[in-house]
mmCIF file with all atom_site columns, C-alpha atoms and ligand atoms in Angstrom:
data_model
loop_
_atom_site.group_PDB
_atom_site.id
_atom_site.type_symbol
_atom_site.label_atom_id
_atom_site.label_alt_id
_atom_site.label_comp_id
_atom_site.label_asym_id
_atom_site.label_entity_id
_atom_site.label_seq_id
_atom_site.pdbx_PDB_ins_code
_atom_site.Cartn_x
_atom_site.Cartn_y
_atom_site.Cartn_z
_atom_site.occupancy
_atom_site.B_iso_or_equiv
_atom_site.pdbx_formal_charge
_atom_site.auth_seq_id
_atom_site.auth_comp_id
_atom_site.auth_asym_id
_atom_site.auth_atom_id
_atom_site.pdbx_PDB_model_num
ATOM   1   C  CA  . UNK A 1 1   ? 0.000  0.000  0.000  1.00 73.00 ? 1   UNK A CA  1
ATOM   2   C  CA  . UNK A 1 2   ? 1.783  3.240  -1.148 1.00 85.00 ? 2   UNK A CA  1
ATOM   3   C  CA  . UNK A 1 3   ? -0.202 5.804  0.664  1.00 87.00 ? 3   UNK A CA  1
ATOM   4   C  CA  . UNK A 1 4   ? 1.115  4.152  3.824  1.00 88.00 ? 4   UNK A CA  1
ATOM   5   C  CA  . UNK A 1 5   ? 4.490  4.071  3.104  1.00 92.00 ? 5   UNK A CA  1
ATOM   6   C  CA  . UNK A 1 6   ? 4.160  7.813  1.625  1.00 93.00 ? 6   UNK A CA  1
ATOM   7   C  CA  . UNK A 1 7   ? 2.828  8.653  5.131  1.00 93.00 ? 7   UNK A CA  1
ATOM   8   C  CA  . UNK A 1 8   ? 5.425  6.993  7.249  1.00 94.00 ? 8   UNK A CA  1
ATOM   9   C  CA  . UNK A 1 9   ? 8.171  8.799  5.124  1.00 95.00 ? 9   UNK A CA  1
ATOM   10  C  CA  . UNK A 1 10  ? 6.120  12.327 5.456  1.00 95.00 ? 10  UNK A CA  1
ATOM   11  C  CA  . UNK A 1 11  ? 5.871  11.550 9.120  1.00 96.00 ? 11  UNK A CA  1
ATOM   12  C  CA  . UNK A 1 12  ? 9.923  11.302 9.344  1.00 96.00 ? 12  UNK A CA  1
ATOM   13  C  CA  . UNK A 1 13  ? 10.370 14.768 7.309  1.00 96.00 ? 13  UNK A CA  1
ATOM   14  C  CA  . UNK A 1 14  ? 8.106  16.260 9.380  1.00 96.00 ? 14  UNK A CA  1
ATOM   15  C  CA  . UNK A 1 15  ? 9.406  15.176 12.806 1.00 96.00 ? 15  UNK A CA  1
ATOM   16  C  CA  . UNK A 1 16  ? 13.016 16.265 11.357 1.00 96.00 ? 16  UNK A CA  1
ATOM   17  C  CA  . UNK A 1 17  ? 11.714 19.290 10.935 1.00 96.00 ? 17  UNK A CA  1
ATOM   18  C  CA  . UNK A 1 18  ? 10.577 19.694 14.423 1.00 96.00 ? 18  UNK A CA  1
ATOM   19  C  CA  . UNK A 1 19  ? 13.739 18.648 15.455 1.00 95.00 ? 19  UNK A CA  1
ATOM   20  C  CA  . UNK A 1 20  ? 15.357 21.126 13.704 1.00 95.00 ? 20  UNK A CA  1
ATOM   21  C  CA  . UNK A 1 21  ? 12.808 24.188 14.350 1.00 94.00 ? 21  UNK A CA  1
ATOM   22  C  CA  . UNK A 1 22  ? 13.084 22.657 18.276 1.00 91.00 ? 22  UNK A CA  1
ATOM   23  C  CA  . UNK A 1 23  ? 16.985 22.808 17.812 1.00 90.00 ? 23  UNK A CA  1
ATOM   24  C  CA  . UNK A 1 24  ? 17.269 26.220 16.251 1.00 87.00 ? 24  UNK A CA  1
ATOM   25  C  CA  . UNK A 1 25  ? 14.464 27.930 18.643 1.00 84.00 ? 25  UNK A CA  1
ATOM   26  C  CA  . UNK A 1 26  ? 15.471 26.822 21.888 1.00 81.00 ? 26  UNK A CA  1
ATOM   27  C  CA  . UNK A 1 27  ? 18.961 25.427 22.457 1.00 75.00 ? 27  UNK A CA  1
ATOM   28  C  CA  . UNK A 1 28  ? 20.238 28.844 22.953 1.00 68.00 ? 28  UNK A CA  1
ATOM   29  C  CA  . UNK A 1 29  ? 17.604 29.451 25.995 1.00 69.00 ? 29  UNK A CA  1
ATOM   30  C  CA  . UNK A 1 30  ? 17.616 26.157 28.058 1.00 69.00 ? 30  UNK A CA  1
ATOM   31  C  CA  . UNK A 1 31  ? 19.562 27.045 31.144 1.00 69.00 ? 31  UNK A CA  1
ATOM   32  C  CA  . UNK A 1 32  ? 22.914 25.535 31.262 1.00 70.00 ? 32  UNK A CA  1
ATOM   33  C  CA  . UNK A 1 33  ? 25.342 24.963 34.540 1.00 73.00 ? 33  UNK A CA  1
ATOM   34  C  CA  . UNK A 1 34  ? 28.168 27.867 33.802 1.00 72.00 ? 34  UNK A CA  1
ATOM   35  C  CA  . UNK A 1 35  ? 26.555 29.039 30.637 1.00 67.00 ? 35  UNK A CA  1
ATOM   36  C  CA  . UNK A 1 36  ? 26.428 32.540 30.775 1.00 69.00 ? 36  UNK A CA  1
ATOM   37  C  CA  . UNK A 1 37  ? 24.666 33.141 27.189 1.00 69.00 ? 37  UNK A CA  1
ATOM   38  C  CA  . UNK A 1 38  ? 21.319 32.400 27.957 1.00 66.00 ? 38  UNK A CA  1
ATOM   39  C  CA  . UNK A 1 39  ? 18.287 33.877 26.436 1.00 67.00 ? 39  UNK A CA  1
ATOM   40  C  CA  . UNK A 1 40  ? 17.166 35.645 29.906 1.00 70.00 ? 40  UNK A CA  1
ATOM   41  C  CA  . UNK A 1 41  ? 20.692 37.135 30.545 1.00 73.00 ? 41  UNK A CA  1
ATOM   42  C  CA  . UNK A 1 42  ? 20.420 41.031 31.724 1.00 78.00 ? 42  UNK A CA  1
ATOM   43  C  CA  . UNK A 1 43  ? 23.030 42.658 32.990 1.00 82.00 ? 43  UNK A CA  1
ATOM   44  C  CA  . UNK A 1 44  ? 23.472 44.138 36.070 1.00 84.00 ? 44  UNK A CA  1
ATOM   45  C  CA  . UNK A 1 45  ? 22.996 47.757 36.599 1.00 86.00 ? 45  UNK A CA  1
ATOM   46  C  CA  . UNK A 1 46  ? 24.731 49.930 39.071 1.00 87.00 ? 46  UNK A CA  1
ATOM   47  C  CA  . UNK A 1 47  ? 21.656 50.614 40.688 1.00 86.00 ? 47  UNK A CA  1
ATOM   48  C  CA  . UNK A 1 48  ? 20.907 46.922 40.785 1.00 86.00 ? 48  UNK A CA  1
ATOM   49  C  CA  . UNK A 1 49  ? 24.388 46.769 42.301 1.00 85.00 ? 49  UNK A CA  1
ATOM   50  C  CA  . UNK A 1 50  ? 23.843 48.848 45.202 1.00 86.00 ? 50  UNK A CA  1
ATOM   51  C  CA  . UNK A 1 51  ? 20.060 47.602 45.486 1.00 86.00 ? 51  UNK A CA  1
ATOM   52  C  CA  . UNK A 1 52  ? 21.622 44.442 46.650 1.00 85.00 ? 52  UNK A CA  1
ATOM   53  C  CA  . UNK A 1 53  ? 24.443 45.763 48.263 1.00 82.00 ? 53  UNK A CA  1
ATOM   54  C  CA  . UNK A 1 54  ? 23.035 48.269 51.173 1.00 78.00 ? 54  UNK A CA  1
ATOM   55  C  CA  . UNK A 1 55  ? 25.556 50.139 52.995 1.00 74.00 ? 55  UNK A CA  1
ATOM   56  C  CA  . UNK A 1 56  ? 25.373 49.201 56.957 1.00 65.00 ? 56  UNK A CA  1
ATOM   57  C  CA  . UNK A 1 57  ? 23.265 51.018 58.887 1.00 59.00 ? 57  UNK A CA  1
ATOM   58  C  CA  . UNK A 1 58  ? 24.653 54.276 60.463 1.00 54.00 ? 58  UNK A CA  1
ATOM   59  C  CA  . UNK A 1 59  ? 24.397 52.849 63.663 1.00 49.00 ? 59  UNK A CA  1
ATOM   60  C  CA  . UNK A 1 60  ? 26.233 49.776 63.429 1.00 45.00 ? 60  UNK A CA  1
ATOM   61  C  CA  . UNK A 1 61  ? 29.184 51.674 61.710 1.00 45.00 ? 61  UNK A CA  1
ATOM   62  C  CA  . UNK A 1 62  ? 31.612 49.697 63.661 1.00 47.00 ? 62  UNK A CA  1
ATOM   63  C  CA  . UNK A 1 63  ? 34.513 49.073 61.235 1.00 52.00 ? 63  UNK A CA  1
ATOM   64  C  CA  . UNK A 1 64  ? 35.994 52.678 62.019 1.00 61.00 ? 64  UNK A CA  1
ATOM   65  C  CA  . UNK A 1 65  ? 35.900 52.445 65.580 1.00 68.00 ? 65  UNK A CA  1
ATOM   66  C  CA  . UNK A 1 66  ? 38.815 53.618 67.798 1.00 79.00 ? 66  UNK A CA  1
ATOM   67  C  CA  . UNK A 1 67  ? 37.610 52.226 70.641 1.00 85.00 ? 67  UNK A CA  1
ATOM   68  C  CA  . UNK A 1 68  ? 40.186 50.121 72.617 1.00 91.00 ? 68  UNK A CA  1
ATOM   69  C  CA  . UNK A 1 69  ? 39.096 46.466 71.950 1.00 92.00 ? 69  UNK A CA  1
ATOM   70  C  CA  . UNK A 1 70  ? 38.212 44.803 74.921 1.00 92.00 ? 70  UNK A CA  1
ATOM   71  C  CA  . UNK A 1 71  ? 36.823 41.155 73.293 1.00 93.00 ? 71  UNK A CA  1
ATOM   72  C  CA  . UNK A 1 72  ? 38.454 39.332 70.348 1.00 95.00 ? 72  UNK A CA  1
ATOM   73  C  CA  . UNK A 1 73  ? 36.370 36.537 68.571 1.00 96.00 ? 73  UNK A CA  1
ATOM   74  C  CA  . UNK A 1 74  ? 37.218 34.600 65.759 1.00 96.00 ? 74  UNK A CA  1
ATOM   75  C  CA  . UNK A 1 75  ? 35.308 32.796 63.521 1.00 96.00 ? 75  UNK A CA  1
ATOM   76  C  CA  . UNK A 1 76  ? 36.405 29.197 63.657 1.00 96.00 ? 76  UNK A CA  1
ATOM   77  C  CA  . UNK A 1 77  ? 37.718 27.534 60.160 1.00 95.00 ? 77  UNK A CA  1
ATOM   78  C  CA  . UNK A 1 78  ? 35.001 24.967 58.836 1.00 94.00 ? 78  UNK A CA  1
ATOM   79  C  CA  . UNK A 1 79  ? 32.068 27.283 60.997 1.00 95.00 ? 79  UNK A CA  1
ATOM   80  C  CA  . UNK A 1 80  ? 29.892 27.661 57.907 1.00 93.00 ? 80  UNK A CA  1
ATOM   81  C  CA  . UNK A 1 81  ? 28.982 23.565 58.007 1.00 93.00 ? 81  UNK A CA  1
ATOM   82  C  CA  . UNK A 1 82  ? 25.866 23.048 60.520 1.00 93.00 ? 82  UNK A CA  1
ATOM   83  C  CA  . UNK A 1 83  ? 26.828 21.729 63.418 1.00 93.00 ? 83  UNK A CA  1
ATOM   84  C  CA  . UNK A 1 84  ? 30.677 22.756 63.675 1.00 94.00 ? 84  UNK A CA  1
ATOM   85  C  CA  . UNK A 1 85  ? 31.789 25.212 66.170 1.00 95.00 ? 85  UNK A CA  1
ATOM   86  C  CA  . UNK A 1 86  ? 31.569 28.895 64.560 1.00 96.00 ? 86  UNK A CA  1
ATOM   87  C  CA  . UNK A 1 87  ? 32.320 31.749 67.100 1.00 96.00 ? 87  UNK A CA  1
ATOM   88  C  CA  . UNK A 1 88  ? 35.099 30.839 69.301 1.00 95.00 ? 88  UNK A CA  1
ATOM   89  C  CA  . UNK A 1 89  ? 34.324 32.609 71.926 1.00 96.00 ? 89  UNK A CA  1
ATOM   90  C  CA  . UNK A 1 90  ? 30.542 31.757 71.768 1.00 93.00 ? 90  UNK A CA  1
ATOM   91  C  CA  . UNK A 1 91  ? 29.695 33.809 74.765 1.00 96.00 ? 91  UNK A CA  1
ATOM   92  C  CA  . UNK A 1 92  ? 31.411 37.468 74.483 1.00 95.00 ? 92  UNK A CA  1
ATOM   93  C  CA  . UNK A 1 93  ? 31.670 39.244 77.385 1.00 96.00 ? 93  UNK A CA  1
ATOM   94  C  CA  . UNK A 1 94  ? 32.948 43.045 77.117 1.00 95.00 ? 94  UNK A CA  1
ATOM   95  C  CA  . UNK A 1 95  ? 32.776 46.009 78.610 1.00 95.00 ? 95  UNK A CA  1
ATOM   96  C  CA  . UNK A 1 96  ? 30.377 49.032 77.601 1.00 94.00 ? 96  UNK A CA  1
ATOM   97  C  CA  . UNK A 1 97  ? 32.364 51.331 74.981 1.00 93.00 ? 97  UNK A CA  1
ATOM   98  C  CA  . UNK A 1 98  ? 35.455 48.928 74.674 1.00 94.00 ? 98  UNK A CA  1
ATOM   99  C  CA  . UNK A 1 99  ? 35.115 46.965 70.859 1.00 94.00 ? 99  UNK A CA  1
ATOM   100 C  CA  . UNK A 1 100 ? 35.319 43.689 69.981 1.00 95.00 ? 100 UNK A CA  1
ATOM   101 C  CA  . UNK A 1 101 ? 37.333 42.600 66.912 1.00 95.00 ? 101 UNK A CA  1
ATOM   102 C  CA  . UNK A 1 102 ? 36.499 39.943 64.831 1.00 96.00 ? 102 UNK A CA  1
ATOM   103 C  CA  . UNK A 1 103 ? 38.742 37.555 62.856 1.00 96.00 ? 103 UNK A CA  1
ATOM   104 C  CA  . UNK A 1 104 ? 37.323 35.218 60.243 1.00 96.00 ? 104 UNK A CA  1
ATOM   105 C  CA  . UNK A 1 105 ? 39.810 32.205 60.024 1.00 96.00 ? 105 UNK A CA  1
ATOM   106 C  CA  . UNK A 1 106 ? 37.307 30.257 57.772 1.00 95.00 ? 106 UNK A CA  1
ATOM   107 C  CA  . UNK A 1 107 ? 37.161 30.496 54.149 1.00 94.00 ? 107 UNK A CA  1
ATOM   108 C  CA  . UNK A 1 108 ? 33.613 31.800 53.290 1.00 95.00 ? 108 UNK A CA  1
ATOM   109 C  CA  . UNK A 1 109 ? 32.840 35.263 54.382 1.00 96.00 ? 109 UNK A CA  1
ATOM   110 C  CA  . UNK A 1 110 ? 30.624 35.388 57.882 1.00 96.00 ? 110 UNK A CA  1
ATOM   111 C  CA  . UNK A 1 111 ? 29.135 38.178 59.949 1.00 96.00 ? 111 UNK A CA  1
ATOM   112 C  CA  . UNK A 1 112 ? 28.660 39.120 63.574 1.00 96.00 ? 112 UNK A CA  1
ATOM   113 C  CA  . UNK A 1 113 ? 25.129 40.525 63.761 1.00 96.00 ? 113 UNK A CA  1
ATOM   114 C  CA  . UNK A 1 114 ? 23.067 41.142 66.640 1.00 96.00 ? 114 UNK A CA  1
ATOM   115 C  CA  . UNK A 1 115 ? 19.202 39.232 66.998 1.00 95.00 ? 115 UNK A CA  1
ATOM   116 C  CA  . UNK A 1 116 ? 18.672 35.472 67.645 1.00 94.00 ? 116 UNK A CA  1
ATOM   117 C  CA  . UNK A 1 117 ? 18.427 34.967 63.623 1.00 91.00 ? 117 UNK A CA  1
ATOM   118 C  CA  . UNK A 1 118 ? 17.564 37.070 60.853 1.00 89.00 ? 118 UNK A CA  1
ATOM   119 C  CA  . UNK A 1 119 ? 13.859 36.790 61.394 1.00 91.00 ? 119 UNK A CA  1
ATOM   120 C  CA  . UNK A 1 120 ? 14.369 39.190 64.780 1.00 89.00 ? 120 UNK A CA  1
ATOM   121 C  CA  . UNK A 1 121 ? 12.929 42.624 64.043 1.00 91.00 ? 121 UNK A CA  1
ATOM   122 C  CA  . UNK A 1 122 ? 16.170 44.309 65.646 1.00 91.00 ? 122 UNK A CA  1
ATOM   123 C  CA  . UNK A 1 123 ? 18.871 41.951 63.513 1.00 93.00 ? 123 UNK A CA  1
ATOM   124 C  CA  . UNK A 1 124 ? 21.416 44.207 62.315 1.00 93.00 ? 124 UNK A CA  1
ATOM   125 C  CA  . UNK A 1 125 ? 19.836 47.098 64.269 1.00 94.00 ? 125 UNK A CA  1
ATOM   126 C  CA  . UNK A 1 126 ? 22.980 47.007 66.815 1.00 95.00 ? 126 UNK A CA  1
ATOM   127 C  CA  . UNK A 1 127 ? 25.947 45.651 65.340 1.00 95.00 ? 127 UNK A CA  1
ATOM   128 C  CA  . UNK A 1 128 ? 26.639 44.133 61.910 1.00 95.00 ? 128 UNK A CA  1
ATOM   129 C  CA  . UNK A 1 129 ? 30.042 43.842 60.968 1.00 95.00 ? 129 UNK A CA  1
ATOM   130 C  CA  . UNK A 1 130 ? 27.964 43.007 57.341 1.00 94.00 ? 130 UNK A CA  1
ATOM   131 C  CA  . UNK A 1 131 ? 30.069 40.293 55.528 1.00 95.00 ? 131 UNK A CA  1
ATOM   132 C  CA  . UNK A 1 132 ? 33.879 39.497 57.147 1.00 96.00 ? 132 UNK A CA  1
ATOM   133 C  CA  . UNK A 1 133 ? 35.827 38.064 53.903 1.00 95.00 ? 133 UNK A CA  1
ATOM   134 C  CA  . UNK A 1 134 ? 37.894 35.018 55.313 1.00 95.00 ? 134 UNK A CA  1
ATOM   135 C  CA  . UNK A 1 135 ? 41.364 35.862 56.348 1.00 94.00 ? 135 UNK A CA  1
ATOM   136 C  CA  . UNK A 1 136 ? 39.832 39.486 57.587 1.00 95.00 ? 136 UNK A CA  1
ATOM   137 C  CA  . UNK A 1 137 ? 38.614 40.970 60.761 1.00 95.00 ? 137 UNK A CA  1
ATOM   138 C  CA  . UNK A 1 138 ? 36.287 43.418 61.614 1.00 95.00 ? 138 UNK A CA  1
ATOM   139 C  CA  . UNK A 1 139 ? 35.038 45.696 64.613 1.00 94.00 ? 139 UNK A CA  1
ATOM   140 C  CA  . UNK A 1 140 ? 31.619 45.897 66.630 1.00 94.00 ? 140 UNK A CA  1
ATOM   141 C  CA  . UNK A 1 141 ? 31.679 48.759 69.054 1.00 93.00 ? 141 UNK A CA  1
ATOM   142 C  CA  . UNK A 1 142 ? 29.921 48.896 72.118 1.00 94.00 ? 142 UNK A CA  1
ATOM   143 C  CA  . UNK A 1 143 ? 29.750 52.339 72.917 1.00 93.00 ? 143 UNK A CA  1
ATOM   144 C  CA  . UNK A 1 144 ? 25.488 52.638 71.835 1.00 92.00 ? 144 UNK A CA  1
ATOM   145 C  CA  . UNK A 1 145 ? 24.674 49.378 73.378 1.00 93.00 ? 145 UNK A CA  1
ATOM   146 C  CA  . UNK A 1 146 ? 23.322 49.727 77.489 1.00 94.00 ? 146 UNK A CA  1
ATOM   147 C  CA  . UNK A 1 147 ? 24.661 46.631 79.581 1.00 95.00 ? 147 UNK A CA  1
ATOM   148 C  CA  . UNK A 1 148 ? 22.802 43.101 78.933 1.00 95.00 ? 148 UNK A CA  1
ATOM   149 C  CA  . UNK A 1 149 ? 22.553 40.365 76.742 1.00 96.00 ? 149 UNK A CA  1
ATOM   150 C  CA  . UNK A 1 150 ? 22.793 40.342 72.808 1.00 96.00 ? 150 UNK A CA  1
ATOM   151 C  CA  . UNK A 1 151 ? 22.284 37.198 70.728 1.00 96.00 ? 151 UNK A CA  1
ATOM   152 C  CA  . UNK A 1 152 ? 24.060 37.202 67.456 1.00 96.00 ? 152 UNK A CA  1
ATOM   153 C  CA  . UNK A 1 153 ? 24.087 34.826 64.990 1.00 96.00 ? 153 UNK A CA  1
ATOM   154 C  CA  . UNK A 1 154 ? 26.023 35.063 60.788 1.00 96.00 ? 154 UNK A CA  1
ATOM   155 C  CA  . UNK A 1 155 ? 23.440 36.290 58.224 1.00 94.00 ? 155 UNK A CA  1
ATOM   156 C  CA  . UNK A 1 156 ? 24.983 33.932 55.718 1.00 94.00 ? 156 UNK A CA  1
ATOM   157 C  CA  . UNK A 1 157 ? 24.537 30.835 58.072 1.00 95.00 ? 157 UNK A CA  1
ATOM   158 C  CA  . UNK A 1 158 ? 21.793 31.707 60.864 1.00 94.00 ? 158 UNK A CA  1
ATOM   159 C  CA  . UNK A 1 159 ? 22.561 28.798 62.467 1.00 95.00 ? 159 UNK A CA  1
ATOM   160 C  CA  . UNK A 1 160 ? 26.122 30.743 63.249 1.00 96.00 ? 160 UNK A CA  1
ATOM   161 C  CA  . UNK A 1 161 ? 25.064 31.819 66.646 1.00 96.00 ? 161 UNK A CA  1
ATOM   162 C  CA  . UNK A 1 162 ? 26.507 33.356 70.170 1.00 96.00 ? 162 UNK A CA  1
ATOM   163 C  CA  . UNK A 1 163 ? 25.923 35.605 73.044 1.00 96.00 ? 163 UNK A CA  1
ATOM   164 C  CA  . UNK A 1 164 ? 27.655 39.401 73.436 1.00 96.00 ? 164 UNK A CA  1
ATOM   165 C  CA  . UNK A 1 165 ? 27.323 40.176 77.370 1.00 96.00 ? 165 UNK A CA  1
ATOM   166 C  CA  . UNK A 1 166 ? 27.807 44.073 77.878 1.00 95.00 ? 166 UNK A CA  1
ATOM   167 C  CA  . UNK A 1 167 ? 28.758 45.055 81.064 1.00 95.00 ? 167 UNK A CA  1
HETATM 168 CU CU1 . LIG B 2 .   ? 28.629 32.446 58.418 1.00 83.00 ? 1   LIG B CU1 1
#
């Protein structure tokens, strides 16, 4: 029967085709690992830049401090895996006006920022060094805080967490 055979070879050009129309349209826009080509690519603006970049807030602008530092805490290497020991001290005690520097031994970035996680309305209210590249070390002053308790935990890795005592 030649109409059969007629159709079974139309039916093979015409799912070439789609093949090829499938090939040409869309193997450009299918997301690839690394590929930075893709169809939805914008690039960033500056504004988009700074939009995710805020600058700390004024008062947690702890890095210029000349306070004498009165607590150093460093950030344990291998702290950003759950579970491993992060701020070494965990509990920071200081006293009121005297900083505490901050050393990051690990090799991700960290932070030291006040509230229990980053769900706490205050986080980042009263100290945020915002993020410690590893090798560096930043300053949270005390001068602004009254004597008590602070929680603090690492925005990158909430479950980062400690305790500043001001006294
Ligand atoms: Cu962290």
């Amino acid at each position: 029967m030649w109409v059969g055979k007629v159709a079974f070879i139309v039916l093979l050009i015409l799912g070439g085709i789609t093949g090829v129309v499938m090939y040409i349209s869309f193997h450009d826009i299918a997301p690839v690992s690394g590929n930075m080509q893709s169809f939805y690519r914008k690039n960033l603006t500056p504004q988009d830049i700074a939009a995710a970049n805020p600058p700390p807030a004024a008062s947690s602008s702890s890095a210029t401090t000349s306070a004498p530092v009165g607590a150093s805490v460093t950030i344990l290497a291998g702290a950003s895996t759950q579970g491993n020991p992060s701020y070494s001290p965990d509990t920071v005690t200081v006293k009121k006006g005297d900083a505490i520097s901050i050393t990051n031994k690990d090799t991700v970035p960290h932070t030291m920022t006040n509230g229990k996680d980053p769900s706490d309305p205050t986080t980042g209210k009263l100290f945020d060094t915002s993020l410690i590249s590893p090798a560096a070390s930043a300053k949270v002053a005390t001068a602004k805080l009254s004597a008590g308790t602070y929680p603090f935990h690492c925005t990158v890795h909430p479950y980062m967490t400690g305790t500043l005592k001001v006294q």
